[in-house]
Each structure stands twice: as structure tokens, then as C-alpha cells.
Amino acid sequence: MYSSNLKGFILAMVSSAFIGSSFIIKKKGLRKAGVNGPRASSGGYGYLLEPLWWVGMLTMIIGEISNFVAYIYAPAVLVTPLGALSIIVSAVLAHFMLKEKLQKMGMLGCLLCIVGSTIIVLHAPEERSISSVEEIWEFATQPAFLLYTASAIATALVLILYCAPRYGQTNIVVYIGICSVIGSLTVMSIKAIGIAIKLTLEGTNQAKYFQTWIFAMVAITCIIIQLNYLNMALDTFNTAIVSPIYYALFTSFTILASAIMFKDYSGQSASSIASELCGFITVLSGTAVLHSTRDPETPLITDLYTPLSPKVSWYIQGNGELWKQKDEDESSPSFITILRQDYFK
């Protein structure tokens, strides 16, 4: 058990380092592409002609391959939370390469992520022994996981068809929510494919089972959707905010999906489960601290549902007068006295 989990741990760490770097490289590529054409957040695909974006893409592929292999040797509840390292890598690199300032509290957030990940690793459950892809198919077709899959697809469709056109440019949870929900299904499919490849290399051919190809098609479809909306999120919002929120949501949904499908916590003691939950909460706290210390980029407002009316703010002045501030685009704010209440005297 420990040898297998150790291999998964090392591969997950390598994966996180590459993936964290890819966020920064891809964003620099997206910025360069946005100078000469429509941005990805506006539906543009000019970044496909930008070499730097492809370098970032290659870096992410290397990281995902390492992650792919890690899922063969260790359970998702161990591998996925270790993605916290990618947050630290991206935050540090963003500080130096994108000039997105990392404050001292952000460093504390990074430390919390490391501590939480360590707790999870020490209390991770044993990887389940699986002899064929048909066995995985039985896990995937059990009623509980079918219900989760249906809920995930329904949630993604609502976010894509309704929320994204209206709130995608102003609410970071929309794009990242799509990536995270779909990503949990990606991980389950990737794990199935990885196990199938491992068994095939060991002499038991899994390509003859139709289930293997279904898992492959699901994985490819989900990955394409993830990449598209992750590009939109990166092009619209600050990288140091995208990374931790994506990590938190993606990890939460993946752990939930894995717990339902593979019953990862079956046979574990209550203390081990509690320790893992505490470790995960510590990691989430770290991402929240990291998030709270960063200033988001002002998104470009390009959707048709953005209100065009000016912003109105109300203030109570020290002398008791109530003021209204009207903020017009590209103009200095003006103030007008509209009311004086006797009880403010």
C-alpha cells in the first residue's frame, strides 16, 4: 500500500509543479494574443496561433500525464488534494512574471496549503485493487454514482447555457464551476483509463472491452470543455484568484465523486476520515487566505446582459447629511445633497 501511495504522491507533486507553471505561461500567451485580436473571454481563438500559449499547453500536458499516472497508483482522495502545490507555484510565478503581487498573508495561505496536504497524505486510504475495466464499469453504473453524474451534467448545462452568457464576465464562479463539475467526471474516466492501460501492460488486454472506449470518449469530451472554460477564466480574472478557487471547487467535487464511485472511505476509521477532512479544510482555508489577499483584475464587460445604468452609492456624512454619489464612466464623481434628517443632528 505505502509503496503504491508513495509513487502516486511523487507523481502528483511533479504534476502540480508543471500545471502551476502552465497557468502562468498560458496567461502570458493569452495576453499576447489579446493584443492583436479578440480575447478568449470574448470568444476569440487567436491564442491558438500564439507559440507561448502552446508552450504553456505542453507544460500542462506533461503535468496532466504525471497526474494521470498518479491516479493509477493512488486514490483520488490522495492525488487530487495535492494539487494545492500548483496554487503555490502559480501564485509565486505570477508575482514575478505577471506582476500580480503576492502579499504576506498570501504566503501564509501557501503554508496552510502545504500543511493541509501533508495531513491528507499521512491519512490517505489504501488504493483499491481492481482486476478489470468491467469492475470499474460496475462502480460507474451503481445508482448513487449515476445520480451524481446526472446532477453534474445538469449543473454544467445550467452554467453554460444560462449563467455564462449573463454573468461569466463578472462572476468567477461561473467559468470555474463548469471546469470543476465536469472535471470530477474527467478524473473518474481518466482513472478508469489509467487502470485499463496498466492492466493491459501487465498482460490482460482491456482494449477488447467496450467500457474502456466509453471512458475514453467521456474523458476527451470533458477535457475539451474544461480547457475551453479554463481559458475564459484565465483571460478574464486574476491568475492568483483563478488557481485557488479552481483548486477548491475541483478538489471538492472530485473527492465527492471518488467517494461515491470507488467508496474510498470504506473500511477507514473515524479518526482517519476526520483527519483527512481537517487536512482538506486546512487546504481550503489556505486557498481562501490566498484569495483574500489578491486584487482581481477588472474584467472586460462584453456580454449583453450587463446593466448600462450608472452606479449609485449612498453615504452618511459626519455632519449628519445624507449624500448620494453617482458614478459615471470616465467622469469624476459628483455629489449632491438630497436630504437632511433631524435625528442625525
XYZ file of N, CA, C and O in Angstrom, residues 47-214:
672
model
N -5.471 32.861 -29.625
C -4.384 32.288 -28.814
C -3.863 30.986 -29.405
O -2.750 30.562 -29.100
N -4.659 30.354 -30.282
C -4.207 29.113 -30.919
C -3.034 29.355 -31.864
O -2.325 28.416 -32.226
N -2.835 30.602 -32.267
C -1.720 30.958 -33.143
C -0.546 31.526 -32.367
O 0.455 31.925 -32.968
N -0.658 31.568 -31.044
C 0.386 32.134 -30.195
C 1.298 31.015 -29.666
O 0.855 30.154 -28.902
N 2.590 30.991 -30.064
C 3.514 29.933 -29.629
C 3.628 29.799 -28.107
O 3.730 28.690 -27.577
N 3.602 30.951 -27.406
C 3.762 30.912 -25.958
C 2.605 30.167 -25.303
O 2.800 29.443 -24.319
N 1.417 30.313 -25.865
C 0.268 29.585 -25.315
C 0.474 28.089 -25.481
O 0.144 27.301 -24.584
N 1.029 27.678 -26.605
C 1.273 26.261 -26.845
C 2.367 25.721 -25.929
O 2.346 24.545 -25.552
N 3.345 26.564 -25.571
C 4.350 26.140 -24.595
C 3.670 25.850 -23.262
O 3.949 24.846 -22.604
N 2.764 26.754 -22.883
C 2.002 26.529 -21.654
C 1.137 25.285 -21.749
O 0.987 24.536 -20.779
N 0.590 25.064 -22.928
C -0.242 23.888 -23.138
C 0.586 22.612 -23.013
O 0.146 21.618 -22.405
N 1.784 22.633 -23.577
C 2.682 21.469 -23.481
C 3.061 21.207 -22.027
O 3.099 20.052 -21.579
N 3.329 22.289 -21.294
C 3.655 22.152 -19.872
C 2.498 21.527 -19.107
O 2.682 20.650 -18.256
N 1.280 21.969 -19.437
C 0.108 21.412 -18.772
C -0.083 19.944 -19.148
O -0.453 19.119 -18.283
N 0.176 19.586 -20.390
C 0.034 18.187 -20.827
C 0.991 17.283 -20.056
O 0.615 16.198 -19.601
N 2.253 17.762 -19.888
C 3.225 16.984 -19.111
C 2.724 16.795 -17.682
O 2.795 15.699 -17.107
N 2.199 17.876 -17.112
C 1.658 17.788 -15.760
C 0.472 16.853 -15.673
O 0.346 16.075 -14.721
N -0.399 16.903 -16.689
C -1.579 16.045 -16.671
C -1.208 14.578 -16.872
O -1.865 13.689 -16.322
N -0.176 14.330 -17.673
C 0.276 12.946 -17.847
C 0.792 12.396 -16.519
O 0.491 11.255 -16.130
N 1.570 13.220 -15.807
C 2.052 12.807 -14.488
C 0.880 12.565 -13.544
O 0.866 11.593 -12.774
N -0.098 13.433 -13.637
C -1.293 13.290 -12.810
C -2.061 12.025 -13.184
O -2.573 11.296 -12.318
N -2.120 11.769 -14.476
C -2.790 10.581 -14.998
C -2.180 9.302 -14.409
O -2.891 8.417 -13.936
N -0.849 9.246 -14.429
C -0.160 8.071 -13.902
C -0.337 7.981 -12.384
O -0.460 6.892 -11.824
N -0.380 9.144 -11.715
C -0.544 9.151 -10.257
C -1.854 8.500 -9.847
O -1.924 7.793 -8.835
N -2.915 8.710 -10.644
C -4.214 8.127 -10.322
C -4.207 6.604 -10.441
O -5.077 5.927 -9.889
N -3.237 6.053 -11.180
C -3.142 4.599 -11.301
C -2.665 3.985 -9.991
O -3.107 2.910 -9.582
N -1.775 4.707 -9.305
C -1.129 4.149 -8.121
C -1.762 4.580 -6.799
O -1.524 3.961 -5.775
N -2.533 5.645 -6.813
C -3.083 6.156 -5.553
C -4.530 6.599 -5.738
O -4.946 6.939 -6.851
N -5.322 6.594 -4.663
C -6.729 7.002 -4.764
C -6.861 8.499 -5.025
O -5.965 9.287 -4.725
N -8.000 8.885 -5.604
C -8.234 10.285 -5.949
C -8.213 11.187 -4.722
O -7.817 12.349 -4.802
N -8.631 10.651 -3.549
C -8.651 11.472 -2.341
C -7.241 11.827 -1.872
O -7.065 12.731 -1.052
N -6.232 11.135 -2.397
C -4.839 11.486 -2.106
C -4.259 12.369 -3.201
O -3.651 13.409 -2.923
N -4.459 11.984 -4.449
C -3.834 12.686 -5.571
C -4.410 14.087 -5.771
O -3.665 15.062 -5.920
N -5.722 14.196 -5.773
C -6.354 15.475 -6.106
C -6.014 16.603 -5.133
O -5.673 17.705 -5.572
N -6.087 16.393 -3.803
C -5.734 17.496 -2.898
C -4.295 17.992 -3.043
O -4.005 19.143 -2.714
N -3.392 17.148 -3.536
C -2.002 17.575 -3.710
C -1.861 18.622 -4.805
O -0.792 19.193 -4.989
N -2.943 18.862 -5.512
C -2.944 19.949 -6.491
C -2.748 21.303 -5.836
O -2.548 22.310 -6.529
N -2.794 21.339 -4.498
C -2.542 22.602 -3.789
C -1.177 23.174 -4.138
O -0.978 24.388 -4.122
N -0.227 22.296 -4.453
C 1.103 22.774 -4.827
C 1.048 23.644 -6.069
O 1.812 24.603 -6.200
N 0.130 23.336 -6.982
C 0.014 24.137 -8.203
C -0.413 25.571 -7.880
O -0.052 26.512 -8.585
N -1.203 25.726 -6.798
C -1.603 27.069 -6.378
C -0.386 27.871 -5.943
O -0.221 29.034 -6.315
N 0.466 27.217 -5.162
C 1.658 27.900 -4.669
C 2.574 28.271 -5.826
O 3.075 29.398 -5.912
N 2.777 27.327 -6.738
C 3.648 27.587 -7.893
C 3.114 28.745 -8.728
O 3.843 29.662 -9.092
N 1.816 28.706 -9.038
C 1.238 29.757 -9.880
C 1.246 31.115 -9.181
O 1.483 32.148 -9.809
N 0.996 31.125 -7.863
C 0.989 32.393 -7.124
C 2.383 33.022 -7.089
O 2.542 34.231 -7.282
N 3.394 32.192 -6.850
C 4.766 32.701 -6.795
C 5.219 33.183 -8.174
O 5.799 34.269 -8.310
N 4.957 32.388 -9.204
C 5.369 32.782 -10.552
C 4.597 34.013 -11.031
O 5.155 34.864 -11.735
N 3.313 34.104 -10.654
C 2.525 35.282 -11.033
C 3.104 36.540 -10.400
O 3.074 37.625 -10.992
N 3.645 36.404 -9.202
C 4.267 37.541 -8.506
C 5.457 38.084 -9.297
O 5.634 39.301 -9.425
N 6.259 37.186 -9.861
C 7.470 37.609 -10.552
C 7.261 37.837 -12.047
O 7.855 38.747 -12.624
N 6.409 37.035 -12.675
C 6.283 37.099 -14.129
C 5.115 37.953 -14.612
O 5.182 38.555 -15.681
N 4.035 37.987 -13.830
C 2.857 38.754 -14.237
C 2.655 40.001 -13.391
O 1.689 40.732 -13.597
N 3.553 40.211 -12.436
C 3.471 41.384 -11.544
C 2.172 41.410 -10.761
O 1.636 42.481 -10.447
N 1.649 40.224 -10.430
C 0.465 40.124 -9.577
C 0.965 39.911 -8.151
O 1.353 38.812 -7.778
N 0.948 40.946 -7.363
C 1.637 40.973 -6.074
C 1.149 39.896 -5.110
O -0.040 39.728 -4.882
N 2.113 39.168 -4.541
C 1.829 38.169 -3.507
C 2.173 38.775 -2.152
O 3.329 39.039 -1.847
N 1.145 39.002 -1.319
C 1.347 39.637 -0.031
C 1.729 38.616 1.037
O 1.728 37.404 0.794
N 2.041 39.122 2.230
C 2.479 38.238 3.308
C 1.388 37.255 3.717
O 1.667 36.096 4.026
N 0.145 37.716 3.731
C -0.955 36.804 4.059
C -1.104 35.730 2.989
O -1.524 34.612 3.264
N -0.758 36.073 1.760
C -0.764 35.091 0.691
C 0.254 33.994 0.956
O 0.020 32.812 0.666
N 1.389 34.385 1.511
C 2.412 33.394 1.877
C 1.892 32.475 2.978
O 2.168 31.267 2.981
N 1.122 33.037 3.916
C 0.507 32.213 4.960
C -0.462 31.216 4.340
O -0.532 30.058 4.750
N -1.208 31.678 3.337
C -2.127 30.791 2.636
C -1.388 29.628 1.989
O -1.845 28.479 2.033
N -0.236 29.904 1.393
C 0.584 28.849 0.789
C 1.020 27.835 1.849
O 0.996 26.622 1.621
N 1.412 28.343 3.018
C 1.841 27.472 4.103
C 0.707 26.571 4.567
O 0.893 25.370 4.810
N -0.488 27.134 4.678
C -1.650 26.345 5.090
C -1.939 25.235 4.075
O -2.300 24.116 4.453
N -1.764 25.537 2.804
C -1.977 24.531 1.768
C -1.007 23.362 1.932
O -1.382 22.193 1.790
N 0.237 23.689 2.248
C 1.260 22.648 2.424
C 0.942 21.789 3.644
O 1.013 20.550 3.601
N 0.572 22.440 4.752
C 0.254 21.705 5.984
C -0.954 20.791 5.769
O -0.944 19.609 6.147
N -2.002 21.329 5.149
C -3.192 20.530 4.902
C -2.921 19.348 3.996
O -3.415 18.241 4.230
N -2.118 19.571 2.956
C -1.776 18.479 2.035
C -1.004 17.382 2.759
O -1.209 16.185 2.502
N -0.102 17.783 3.674
C 0.675 16.801 4.430
C -0.231 15.930 5.288
O -0.061 14.700 5.359
N -1.217 16.545 5.927
C -2.163 15.781 6.762
C -2.934 14.785 5.913
O -3.134 13.626 6.299
N -3.360 15.215 4.739
C -4.118 14.323 3.853
C -3.273 13.138 3.426
O -3.736 11.990 3.414
N -2.007 13.405 3.076
C -1.116 12.335 2.630
C -0.915 11.294 3.737
O -0.927 10.081 3.484
N -0.740 11.757 4.964
C -0.476 10.842 6.078
C -1.673 9.956 6.422
O -1.505 8.888 7.013
N -2.879 10.397 6.065
C -4.073 9.634 6.429
C -4.848 9.144 5.209
O -6.018 8.773 5.332
N -4.205 9.108 4.055
C -4.883 8.683 2.826
C -5.252 7.206 2.889
O -4.515 6.394 3.448
N -6.389 6.847 2.309
C -6.808 5.439 2.318
C -6.005 4.610 1.329
O -5.330 5.137 0.447
N -6.107 3.301 1.467
C -5.404 2.386 0.572
C -6.093 2.333 -0.785
O -7.326 2.394 -0.872
N -5.293 2.266 -1.845
C -5.838 2.143 -3.193
C -6.516 0.789 -3.349
O -5.961 -0.262 -2.983
N -7.718 0.810 -3.914
C -8.484 -0.427 -4.109
C -7.870 -1.249 -5.248
O -7.496 -0.701 -6.300
N -7.772 -2.540 -5.061
C -7.241 -3.426 -6.093
C -8.342 -3.761 -7.096
O -9.402 -4.284 -6.716
N -8.087 -3.442 -8.373
C -9.080 -3.667 -9.428
C -8.475 -4.575 -10.494
O -7.349 -4.376 -10.939
N -9.251 -5.574 -10.924
C -8.722 -6.586 -11.842
C -9.130 -6.391 -13.289
O -8.540 -6.980 -14.193
N -10.155 -5.576 -13.563
C -10.578 -5.348 -14.947
C -11.380 -4.065 -15.051
O -11.900 -3.553 -14.049
N -11.487 -3.558 -16.288
C -12.248 -2.337 -16.509
C -13.738 -2.591 -16.309
O -14.510 -1.661 -16.018
N -14.155 -3.840 -16.438
C -15.557 -4.172 -16.191
C -15.926 -3.930 -14.734
O -17.066 -3.542 -14.424
N -14.969 -4.150 -13.856
C -15.211 -3.892 -12.440
C -15.421 -2.400 -12.194
O -16.286 -1.994 -11.403
N -14.640 -1.574 -12.897
C -14.810 -0.123 -12.784
C -16.169 0.288 -13.339
O -16.831 1.184 -12.798
N -16.585 -0.360 -14.420
C -17.888 -0.058 -15.019
C -19.022 -0.335 -14.027
O -20.013 0.401 -13.988
N -18.879 -1.375 -13.245
C -19.885 -1.667 -12.228
C -19.959 -0.554 -11.197
O -21.049 -0.189 -10.739
N -18.791 0.001 -10.841
C -18.782 1.132 -9.912
C -19.475 2.342 -10.540
O -20.231 3.059 -9.879
N -19.207 2.575 -11.835
C -19.731 3.756 -12.520
C -21.228 3.679 -12.776
O -21.873 4.717 -12.954
N -21.778 2.479 -12.811
C -23.204 2.324 -13.117
C -24.051 2.049 -11.878
O -25.247 1.740 -12.006
N -23.467 2.150 -10.707
C -24.269 1.997 -9.494
C -25.176 3.223 -9.344
O -24.822 4.330 -9.763
N -26.373 3.064 -8.787
C -27.356 4.154 -8.741
C -26.827 5.449 -8.137
O -27.127 6.538 -8.649
N -26.045 5.359 -7.081
C -25.557 6.574 -6.413
C -24.678 7.402 -7.350
O -24.816 8.634 -7.417
N -23.800 6.736 -8.097
C -22.917 7.493 -8.985
C -23.658 7.975 -10.232
O -23.348 9.035 -10.769
N -24.627 7.211 -10.701
C -25.438 7.670 -11.828
C -26.197 8.942 -11.456
O -26.331 9.864 -12.271
N -26.687 9.000 -10.210
C -27.368 10.199 -9.731
C -26.399 11.372 -9.676
O -26.746 12.500 -10.084
N -25.169 11.125 -9.209
C -24.164 12.194 -9.177
C -23.851 12.675 -10.589
O -23.776 13.887 -10.830
N -23.678 11.749 -11.517
C -23.354 12.109 -12.898
C -24.455 12.962 -13.521
O -24.184 13.979 -14.172
N -25.710 12.552 -13.316
C -26.841 13.305 -13.859
C -26.893 14.715 -13.259
O -27.135 15.696 -13.969
N -26.633 14.815 -11.960
C -26.641 16.128 -11.288
C -25.509 17.007 -11.808
O -25.700 18.216 -12.026
N -24.334 16.414 -12.028
C -23.181 17.173 -12.525
C -23.444 17.708 -13.924
O -23.151 18.875 -14.229
N -24.000 16.877 -14.787
C -24.295 17.299 -16.158
C -25.358 18.395 -16.166
O -25.244 19.390 -16.898
N -26.401 18.236 -15.352
C -27.463 19.238 -15.280
C -26.917 20.577 -14.790
O -27.239 21.642 -15.344
N -26.071 20.530 -13.765
C -25.464 21.758 -13.238
C -24.599 22.439 -14.290
O -24.660 23.669 -14.472
N -23.805 21.658 -15.006
C -22.933 22.214 -16.043
C -23.747 22.863 -17.158
O -23.395 23.943 -17.652
N -24.844 22.231 -17.554
C -25.680 22.792 -18.621
C -26.307 24.120 -18.206
O -26.382 25.063 -19.011
N -26.746 24.205 -16.962
C -27.316 25.475 -16.473
C -26.260 26.574 -16.485
O -26.517 27.707 -16.924
N -25.051 26.235 -16.027
C -23.965 27.218 -16.003
C -23.568 27.653 -17.411
O -23.324 28.835 -17.665
N -23.514 26.701 -18.338
C -23.079 27.000 -19.707
C -24.144 27.777 -20.480
O -23.842 28.781 -21.140
N -25.375 27.324 -20.405
C -26.426 27.905 -21.238
C -27.072 29.152 -20.647
O -27.486 30.047 -21.397
N -27.161 29.231 -19.330
C -27.842 30.369 -18.711
C -26.880 31.354 -18.034
O -26.906 32.560 -18.309
N -26.030 30.828 -17.155
C -25.192 31.715 -16.337
C -24.017 32.326 -17.107
O -23.707 33.506 -16.929
N -23.355 31.536 -17.943
C -22.155 32.030 -18.633
C -22.413 33.268 -19.495
O -21.648 34.240 -19.422
N -23.468 33.296 -20.335
C -23.699 34.492 -21.153
C -24.038 35.733 -20.333
O -23.775 36.860 -20.758
N -24.622 35.534 -19.152
C -25.082 36.668 -18.359
C -24.067 37.125 -17.307
O -23.889 38.318 -17.094
N -23.424 36.167 -16.643
C -22.582 36.504 -15.501
C -21.125 36.043 -15.631
O -20.337 36.262 -14.723
N -20.780 35.416 -16.739
C -19.438 34.859 -16.886
C -18.327 35.878 -16.773
O -17.252 35.584 -16.243
N -18.572 37.101 -17.259
C -17.542 38.141 -17.255
C -17.390 38.830 -15.905
O -16.398 39.532 -15.676
N -18.342 38.626 -15.019
C -18.304 39.333 -13.734
C -18.258 38.410 -12.518
O -17.898 38.842 -11.433
N -18.616 37.168 -12.686
C -18.647 36.206 -11.573
C -17.703 35.054 -11.873
O -17.958 34.237 -12.765
N -16.619 34.970 -11.132
C -15.571 33.983 -11.393
C -16.041 32.550 -11.185
O -15.494 31.604 -11.784
N -17.068 32.366 -10.369
C -17.535 31.017 -10.051
C -18.167 30.336 -11.266
O -18.167 29.107 -11.360
N -18.674 31.105 -12.214
C -19.374 30.515 -13.360
C -18.433 29.650 -14.200
O -18.654 28.446 -14.373
N -17.372 30.272 -14.741
C -16.437 29.519 -15.581
C -15.744 28.393 -14.795
O -15.614 27.271 -15.264
N -15.310 28.721 -13.585
C -14.586 27.732 -12.787
C -15.532 26.626 -12.318
O -15.127 25.469 -12.191
N -16.770 26.968 -12.072
C -17.751 25.958 -11.690
C -17.941 24.922 -12.785
O -18.042 23.718 -12.514
N -17.989 25.386 -14.037
C -18.111 24.464 -15.168
C -16.912 23.533 -15.212
O -17.049 22.310 -15.350
N -15.701 24.119 -15.105
C -14.471 23.312 -15.125
C -14.461 22.281 -14.006
O -14.047 21.132 -14.202
N -14.903 22.669 -12.837
C -14.815 21.810 -11.660
C -15.800 20.649 -11.703
O -15.451 19.500 -11.419
N -17.042 20.955 -12.053
C -18.066 19.906 -12.100
C -17.727 18.885 -13.182
O -17.766 17.670 -12.954
N -17.400 19.382 -14.366
C -17.027 18.491 -15.467
C -15.717 17.779 -15.132
O -15.510 16.609 -15.471
N -14.812 18.491 -14.443
C -13.518 17.914 -14.089
C -13.623 16.693 -13.197
O -12.801 15.777 -13.290
N -14.616 16.660 -12.330
C -14.776 15.487 -11.458
C -15.089 14.241 -12.274
O -14.628 13.140 -11.967
N -15.860 14.414 -13.356
C -16.153 13.286 -14.240
C -14.925 12.912 -15.062
O -14.697 11.734 -15.366
N -14.131 13.927 -15.407
C -12.890 13.671 -16.136
C -11.966 12.772 -15.327
O -11.399 11.803 -15.843
N -11.804 13.089 -14.047
C -10.896 12.322 -13.188
C -11.346 10.870 -13.075
O -10.529 9.944 -13.148
N -12.636 10.649 -12.916
C -13.126 9.281 -12.812
C -12.846 8.497 -14.095
O -12.447 7.324 -14.053
N -13.048 9.153 -15.239
C -12.781 8.490 -16.520
C -11.290 8.255 -16.720
O -10.873 7.191 -17.196
N -10.481 9.255 -16.356
C -9.033 9.138 -16.504
C -8.494 8.001 -15.638
O -7.618 7.233 -16.059
N -9.011 7.892 -14.433
C -8.563 6.812 -13.544
C -8.904 5.455 -14.140
O -8.092 4.510 -14.091
N -10.097 5.348 -14.730
C -10.506 4.091 -15.363
C -9.584 3.747 -16.529
O -9.149 2.598 -16.683
N -9.263 4.745 -17.348
C -8.377 4.520 -18.493
C -6.976 4.138 -18.018
O -6.334 3.239 -18.572
N -6.498 4.821 -16.992
C -5.166 4.530 -16.464
C -5.054 3.098 -15.960
O -4.061 2.406 -16.227
N -6.070 2.662 -15.236
C -6.071 1.288 -14.730
C -6.134 0.291 -15.887
O -5.468 -0.745 -15.876
N -6.922 0.634 -16.918
C -7.025 -0.240 -18.087
C -5.669 -0.372 -18.786
O -5.278 -1.476 -19.198
N -4.956 0.735 -18.927
C -3.629 0.697 -19.561
C -2.661 -0.121 -18.714
O -1.881 -0.936 -19.236
N -2.703 0.086 -17.410
C -1.814 -0.656 -16.509
C -2.062 -2.164 -16.616
O -1.116 -2.961 -16.730
N -3.329 -2.558 -16.593
C -3.666 -3.981 -16.693
C -3.262 -4.553 -18.042
O -2.812 -5.701 -18.142
N -3.415 -3.734 -19.105
C -3.024 -4.185 -20.436
C -1.526 -4.423 -20.519
O -1.062 -5.422 -21.084
N -0.747 -3.503 -19.939
C 0.709 -3.649 -19.944
C 1.154 -4.853 -19.117
O 2.220 -5.426 -19.368
N 0.336 -5.222 -18.154
C 0.656 -6.384 -17.320
C 0.239 -7.703 -17.971
O 0.491 -8.775 -17.425
N -0.389 -7.608 -19.162
C -0.731 -8.827 -19.899
C -2.203 -9.112 -20.045
O -2.593 -10.047 -20.753
N -3.074 -8.321 -19.397
C -4.523 -8.526 -19.513
C -5.117 -7.427 -20.387
O -5.313 -6.295 -19.935
N -5.372 -7.729 -21.629
C -5.840 -6.743 -22.599
C -7.222 -6.202 -22.219
O -8.190 -6.957 -22.122
N -7.291 -4.887 -22.032
C -8.557 -4.239 -21.671
C -9.194 -3.511 -22.844
O -10.326 -3.032 -22.744
N -8.473 -3.433 -23.970
C -8.998 -2.728 -25.139
C -10.179 -3.463 -25.761
O -10.953 -2.883 -26.524
N -10.319 -4.737 -25.450
C -11.413 -5.526 -26.021
C -12.759 -5.223 -25.381
O -13.812 -5.605 -25.906
N -12.745 -4.521 -24.265
C -13.992 -4.177 -23.588
C -14.508 -2.824 -24.088
O -13.748 -1.853 -24.153
N -15.777 -2.766 -24.428
C -16.345 -1.501 -24.923
C -16.334 -0.424 -23.843
O -16.311 0.781 -24.136
N -16.350 -0.840 -22.585
C -16.341 0.134 -21.487
C -15.088 1.008 -21.520
O -15.154 2.198 -21.179
N -13.975 0.440 -21.926
C -12.727 1.205 -21.999
C -12.875 2.380 -22.950
O -12.431 3.505 -22.654
N -13.519 2.153 -24.085
C -13.663 3.208 -25.096
C -14.709 4.235 -24.682
O -14.603 5.414 -25.042
N -15.713 3.805 -23.933
C -16.682 4.777 -23.415
C -15.998 5.728 -22.430
O -16.195 6.947 -22.485
